[in-house]
Protein backbone atom coordinates (compact mmCIF):
# COMPACT_ATOMS: atom_id res chain seq x y z
CA UNK A 1 0.00 0.00 0.00
CA UNK A 2 1.60 3.28 -1.03
CA UNK A 3 -0.90 6.10 -0.72
CA UNK A 4 -3.63 6.71 1.85
CA UNK A 5 -6.12 9.48 1.05
CA UNK A 6 -8.61 10.72 3.63
CA UNK A 7 -11.85 12.60 3.08
CA UNK A 8 -12.09 14.57 6.33
CA UNK A 9 -15.76 14.84 7.33
CA UNK A 10 -18.15 11.95 6.70
CA UNK A 11 -21.30 14.03 6.89
CA UNK A 12 -23.33 15.37 3.93
CA UNK A 13 -20.60 17.07 1.94
CA UNK A 14 -17.97 14.42 2.64
CA UNK A 15 -20.30 11.73 1.30
CA UNK A 16 -20.63 13.79 -1.89
CA UNK A 17 -16.88 14.28 -2.24
CA UNK A 18 -15.80 10.62 -1.85
CA UNK A 19 -17.28 9.44 -5.21
CA UNK A 20 -15.79 12.50 -6.94
CA UNK A 21 -12.36 11.62 -5.52
CA UNK A 22 -12.69 7.99 -6.59
CA UNK A 23 -13.71 9.00 -10.11
CA UNK A 24 -10.75 11.40 -10.27
CA UNK A 25 -8.34 8.63 -9.27
CA UNK A 26 -9.80 6.24 -11.83
CA UNK A 27 -7.98 3.09 -10.80
CA UNK A 28 -8.90 2.67 -7.13
CA UNK A 29 -5.95 0.34 -6.56
CA UNK A 30 -3.54 3.31 -6.72
CA UNK A 31 -4.68 4.54 -3.34
CA UNK A 32 -6.71 3.53 -0.32
CA UNK A 33 -9.44 6.16 0.18
CA UNK A 34 -11.11 6.42 3.57
CA UNK A 35 -13.34 8.79 5.52
CA UNK A 36 -11.78 10.55 8.49
CA UNK A 37 -14.27 11.70 11.10
CA UNK A 38 -13.67 12.45 14.74
CA UNK A 39 -17.24 11.59 15.75
CA UNK A 40 -16.20 7.94 15.35
CA UNK A 41 -19.78 6.98 14.58
CA UNK A 42 -19.28 4.16 12.05
CA UNK A 43 -16.57 1.83 10.77
CA UNK A 44 -17.89 2.21 7.24
CA UNK A 45 -20.08 4.74 5.43
CA UNK A 46 -21.50 4.07 1.97
CA UNK A 47 -19.12 1.11 1.79
CA UNK A 48 -15.99 3.15 2.52
CA UNK A 49 -13.87 2.75 5.65
CA UNK A 50 -14.30 5.48 8.26
CA UNK A 51 -11.82 6.22 11.05
CA UNK A 52 -10.73 8.93 13.45
CA UNK A 53 -7.82 11.24 12.66
CA UNK A 54 -5.61 9.37 15.15
CA UNK A 55 -6.43 6.03 13.50
CA UNK A 56 -5.73 7.57 10.06
CA UNK A 57 -2.29 8.69 11.25
CA UNK A 58 -1.58 5.18 12.59
CA UNK A 59 -2.40 3.36 9.30
CA UNK A 60 0.52 1.96 7.32
CA UNK A 61 1.20 4.18 4.33
CA UNK A 62 4.16 5.60 2.45
CA UNK A 63 2.27 8.78 1.68
CA UNK A 64 -0.73 10.28 3.47
CA UNK A 65 -2.98 13.05 2.12
CA UNK A 66 -6.30 14.56 3.15
CA UNK A 67 -9.04 16.57 1.48
CA UNK A 68 -11.10 18.49 4.02
CA UNK A 69 -14.74 18.13 2.98
CA UNK A 70 -16.36 20.31 5.64
CA UNK A 71 -18.25 23.45 4.63
CA UNK A 72 -17.10 25.65 7.53
CA UNK A 73 -13.93 27.51 6.53
CA UNK A 74 -13.04 28.04 10.18
CA UNK A 75 -13.12 24.28 10.81
CA UNK A 76 -11.06 23.73 7.63
CA UNK A 77 -8.38 26.10 8.90
CA UNK A 78 -8.15 24.25 12.24
CA UNK A 79 -8.01 20.84 10.57
CA UNK A 80 -5.48 22.01 7.98
CA UNK A 81 -3.15 23.00 10.87
CA UNK A 82 -3.67 19.57 12.45
CA UNK A 83 -2.78 17.85 9.16
CA UNK A 84 0.32 19.99 8.60
CA UNK A 85 1.54 19.17 12.12
CA UNK A 86 1.37 15.45 11.22
CA UNK A 87 3.06 15.92 7.84
CA UNK A 88 -0.15 15.07 5.97
CA UNK A 89 -0.34 16.63 2.52
CA UNK A 90 -3.40 18.49 1.24
CA UNK A 91 -5.16 16.62 -1.59
CA UNK A 92 -6.89 18.65 -4.32
CA UNK A 93 -10.17 17.15 -5.54
CA UNK A 94 -11.37 18.11 -9.00
CA UNK A 95 -14.40 16.50 -10.60
CA UNK A 96 -13.68 15.04 -14.01
CA UNK A 97 -16.12 17.54 -15.55
CA UNK A 98 -15.01 20.59 -13.53
CA UNK A 99 -13.31 23.17 -15.74
CA UNK A 100 -10.30 25.36 -15.05
CA UNK A 101 -9.52 27.81 -17.86
CA UNK A 102 -6.41 29.98 -18.46
CA UNK A 103 -4.04 31.57 -15.94
CA UNK A 104 -5.72 30.27 -12.80
CA UNK A 105 -3.78 30.20 -9.53
CA UNK A 106 -5.48 27.77 -7.18
CA UNK A 107 -3.77 27.13 -3.84
CA UNK A 108 -3.67 23.75 -2.09
CA UNK A 109 -6.63 21.88 -0.64
CA UNK A 110 -9.34 22.86 -3.10
CA UNK A 111 -12.47 20.85 -3.87
CA UNK A 112 -14.05 21.53 -7.26
CA UNK A 113 -17.32 19.61 -7.41
CA UNK A 114 -19.08 18.35 -10.55
CA UNK A 115 -20.14 21.06 -13.02
CA UNK A 116 -18.09 23.78 -11.33
CA UNK A 117 -16.03 26.16 -13.45
CA UNK A 118 -13.15 28.54 -12.78
CA UNK A 119 -12.75 30.70 -15.87
CA UNK A 120 -9.66 32.72 -16.82
CA UNK A 121 -7.25 34.95 -14.87
CA UNK A 122 -8.45 33.99 -11.43
CA UNK A 123 -6.52 33.74 -8.16
CA UNK A 124 -7.85 31.58 -5.31
CA UNK A 125 -6.38 30.85 -1.87
CA UNK A 126 -6.11 27.69 0.23
CA UNK A 127 -8.90 25.18 0.93
CA UNK A 128 -11.41 26.63 -1.51
CA UNK A 129 -14.70 24.78 -2.02
CA UNK A 130 -16.80 25.17 -5.17
CA UNK A 131 -19.87 23.02 -4.64
CA UNK A 132 -21.87 21.62 -7.57
CA UNK A 133 -22.76 24.04 -10.41
CA UNK A 134 -20.80 26.98 -8.97
CA UNK A 135 -18.63 29.23 -11.07
CA UNK A 136 -15.93 31.85 -10.59
CA UNK A 137 -15.58 34.17 -13.59
CA UNK A 138 -12.63 36.16 -14.98
CA UNK A 139 -10.35 38.36 -12.86
CA UNK A 140 -11.76 37.29 -9.50
CA UNK A 141 -9.46 37.22 -6.47
CA UNK A 142 -10.52 34.88 -3.68
CA UNK A 143 -8.84 34.45 -0.28
CA UNK A 144 -8.24 31.40 1.91
CA UNK A 145 -10.92 29.06 3.35
CA UNK A 146 -13.72 30.46 1.18
CA UNK A 147 -16.79 28.29 0.59
CA UNK A 148 -19.21 28.34 -2.33
CA UNK A 149 -22.43 26.37 -1.72
CA UNK A 150 -24.15 24.83 -4.78
CA UNK A 151 -24.99 27.04 -7.75
CA UNK A 152 -23.07 30.19 -6.80
CA UNK A 153 -22.67 32.60 -9.71
CA UNK A 154 -19.60 34.70 -9.03
CA UNK A 155 -19.22 37.07 -11.98
CA UNK A 156 -16.05 38.79 -13.16
CA UNK A 157 -13.90 41.16 -11.08
CA UNK A 158 -15.24 40.12 -7.71
CA UNK A 159 -12.85 40.06 -4.72
CA UNK A 160 -13.73 37.76 -1.83
CA UNK A 161 -11.76 37.80 1.40
CA UNK A 162 -10.81 34.89 3.71
CA UNK A 163 -13.49 32.72 5.34
CA UNK A 164 -16.43 34.17 3.41
CA UNK A 165 -19.36 31.78 2.85
CA UNK A 166 -21.52 32.21 -0.24
CA UNK A 167 -24.90 30.44 0.03
CA UNK A 168 -26.74 28.32 -2.49
CA UNK A 169 -27.75 30.07 -5.69
CA UNK A 170 -26.33 33.47 -4.73
CA UNK A 171 -25.44 35.82 -7.58
CA UNK A 172 -22.53 38.24 -7.21
CA UNK A 173 -22.70 41.19 -9.61
CA UNK A 174 -19.77 41.76 -11.92
CA UNK A 175 -17.29 44.42 -10.78
CA UNK A 176 -14.76 46.31 -12.89
CA UNK A 177 -10.96 46.26 -12.82
CA UNK A 178 -11.05 49.77 -11.28
CA UNK A 179 -13.79 48.93 -8.79
CA UNK A 180 -14.20 45.24 -8.08
CA UNK A 181 -17.22 44.10 -6.08
CA UNK A 182 -15.83 43.09 -2.69
CA UNK A 183 -17.05 40.57 -0.13
CA UNK A 184 -15.26 41.11 3.19
CA UNK A 185 -13.57 38.53 5.39
CA UNK A 186 -15.94 36.18 7.18
CA UNK A 187 -19.01 37.60 5.45
CA UNK A 188 -22.01 35.35 4.78
CA UNK A 189 -24.12 35.73 1.66
CA UNK A 190 -27.51 34.07 2.16
CA UNK A 191 -28.97 31.59 -0.30
CA UNK A 192 -30.48 33.19 -3.37
CA UNK A 193 -29.09 36.63 -2.54
CA UNK A 194 -28.33 38.99 -5.40
CA UNK A 195 -25.31 40.99 -4.32
CA UNK A 196 -25.06 44.36 -6.09
CA UNK A 197 -22.92 46.29 -3.56
CA UNK A 198 -19.82 45.61 -1.50
CA UNK A 199 -20.38 43.45 1.59
CA UNK A 200 -18.41 44.53 4.71
CA UNK A 201 -16.29 42.02 6.66
CA UNK A 202 -18.35 39.84 8.99
CA UNK A 203 -21.72 40.98 7.60
CA UNK A 204 -24.56 38.64 6.66
CA UNK A 205 -26.59 39.77 3.64
CA UNK A 206 -29.79 38.33 2.20
CA UNK A 207 -32.37 39.10 -0.48
CA UNK A 208 -32.55 40.83 -3.85
CA UNK A 209 -30.89 43.26 -3.84
CA UNK A 210 -28.91 41.85 -0.92
CA UNK A 211 -29.16 43.81 2.32
CA UNK A 212 -27.74 43.24 5.81
CA UNK A 213 -29.75 40.70 7.77
CA UNK A 214 -31.59 42.27 10.67
CA UNK A 215 -32.27 39.67 13.33
CA UNK A 216 -35.59 39.88 15.27
N1 LIG B 1 -15.80 16.83 12.00
C1 LIG B 1 -14.67 16.15 12.45
N2 LIG B 1 -13.72 16.86 13.14
C2 LIG B 1 -13.85 18.20 13.41
C3 LIG B 1 -15.01 18.87 12.95
C4 LIG B 1 -15.97 18.15 12.24
O1 LIG B 1 -14.53 14.96 12.21
O2 LIG B 1 -12.96 18.77 14.05
C5 LIG B 1 -16.83 16.05 11.28
C6 LIG B 1 -18.14 15.95 12.04
O3 LIG B 1 -18.11 14.85 12.93
C7 LIG B 1 -19.16 15.80 10.92
C8 LIG B 1 -18.49 16.53 9.74
O4 LIG B 1 -17.13 16.70 10.07
O5 LIG B 1 -19.37 14.43 10.59
C9 LIG B 1 -19.08 17.92 9.49
O6 LIG B 1 -20.36 17.79 9.18
P1 LIG B 1 -21.33 19.03 8.94
O7 LIG B 1 -22.68 18.45 8.68
O8 LIG B 1 -21.14 20.03 10.02
O9 LIG B 1 -20.71 19.69 7.64
P2 LIG B 1 -21.02 19.50 6.08
O10 LIG B 1 -20.91 18.04 5.73
O11 LIG B 1 -22.37 20.07 5.82
O12 LIG B 1 -19.95 20.30 5.48
PDB file of N, CA, C and O in Angstrom, residues 193-197 206-212:
ATOM      1  N   UNK A 193     -29.320  35.175  -2.595  1.00  0.00           N
ATOM      2  CA  UNK A 193     -29.086  36.626  -2.542  1.00  0.00           C
ATOM      3  C   UNK A 193     -28.532  37.119  -3.875  1.00  0.00           C
ATOM      4  O   UNK A 193     -27.807  36.395  -4.569  1.00  0.00           O
ATOM      5  N   UNK A 194     -28.899  38.354  -4.206  1.00  0.00           N
ATOM      6  CA  UNK A 194     -28.335  38.993  -5.395  1.00  0.00           C
ATOM      7  C   UNK A 194     -27.511  40.172  -4.892  1.00  0.00           C
ATOM      8  O   UNK A 194     -28.055  41.179  -4.426  1.00  0.00           O
ATOM      9  N   UNK A 195     -26.202  40.007  -4.941  1.00  0.00           N
ATOM     10  CA  UNK A 195     -25.307  40.994  -4.323  1.00  0.00           C
ATOM     11  C   UNK A 195     -24.918  42.028  -5.359  1.00  0.00           C
ATOM     12  O   UNK A 195     -24.271  41.711  -6.362  1.00  0.00           O
ATOM     13  N   UNK A 196     -25.332  43.278  -5.129  1.00  0.00           N
ATOM     14  CA  UNK A 196     -25.062  44.356  -6.092  1.00  0.00           C
ATOM     15  C   UNK A 196     -24.088  45.388  -5.526  1.00  0.00           C
ATOM     16  O   UNK A 196     -23.630  46.251  -6.258  1.00  0.00           O
ATOM     17  N   UNK A 197     -23.839  45.333  -4.208  1.00  0.00           N
ATOM     18  CA  UNK A 197     -22.924  46.288  -3.556  1.00  0.00           C
ATOM     19  C   UNK A 197     -21.917  45.541  -2.715  1.00  0.00           C
ATOM     20  O   UNK A 197     -22.162  44.397  -2.328  1.00  0.00           O
ATOM     21  N   UNK A 206     -28.774  39.204   2.801  1.00  0.00           N
ATOM     22  CA  UNK A 206     -29.789  38.327   2.199  1.00  0.00           C
ATOM     23  C   UNK A 206     -30.654  39.151   1.245  1.00  0.00           C
ATOM     24  O   UNK A 206     -30.711  40.381   1.349  1.00  0.00           O
ATOM     25  N   UNK A 207     -31.347  38.473   0.353  1.00  0.00           N
ATOM     26  CA  UNK A 207     -32.367  39.102  -0.484  1.00  0.00           C
ATOM     27  C   UNK A 207     -31.873  39.635  -1.805  1.00  0.00           C
ATOM     28  O   UNK A 207     -30.725  39.489  -2.190  1.00  0.00           O
ATOM     29  N   UNK A 208     -32.814  40.265  -2.530  1.00  0.00           N
ATOM     30  CA  UNK A 208     -32.548  40.829  -3.852  1.00  0.00           C
ATOM     31  C   UNK A 208     -33.167  42.224  -3.917  1.00  0.00           C
ATOM     32  O   UNK A 208     -34.373  42.349  -3.924  1.00  0.00           O
ATOM     33  N   UNK A 209     -32.343  43.275  -3.969  1.00  0.00           N
ATOM     34  CA  UNK A 209     -30.890  43.259  -3.837  1.00  0.00           C
ATOM     35  C   UNK A 209     -30.483  42.937  -2.397  1.00  0.00           C
ATOM     36  O   UNK A 209     -31.215  43.249  -1.459  1.00  0.00           O
ATOM     37  N   UNK A 210     -29.329  42.320  -2.249  1.00  0.00           N
ATOM     38  CA  UNK A 210     -28.914  41.847  -0.919  1.00  0.00           C
ATOM     39  C   UNK A 210     -28.731  43.000   0.048  1.00  0.00           C
ATOM     40  O   UNK A 210     -28.136  44.030  -0.280  1.00  0.00           O
ATOM     41  N   UNK A 211     -29.275  42.806   1.259  1.00  0.00           N
ATOM     42  CA  UNK A 211     -29.157  43.812   2.324  1.00  0.00           C
ATOM     43  C   UNK A 211     -28.739  43.118   3.606  1.00  0.00           C
ATOM     44  O   UNK A 211     -28.972  41.914   3.760  1.00  0.00           O
ATOM     45  N   UNK A 212     -28.144  43.881   4.547  1.00  0.00           N
ATOM     46  CA  UNK A 212     -27.739  43.245   5.814  1.00  0.00           C
ATOM     47  C   UNK A 212     -28.935  42.600   6.503  1.00  0.00           C
ATOM     48  O   UNK A 212     -30.046  43.155   6.495  1.00  0.00           O
TER      49      UNK A 212
END
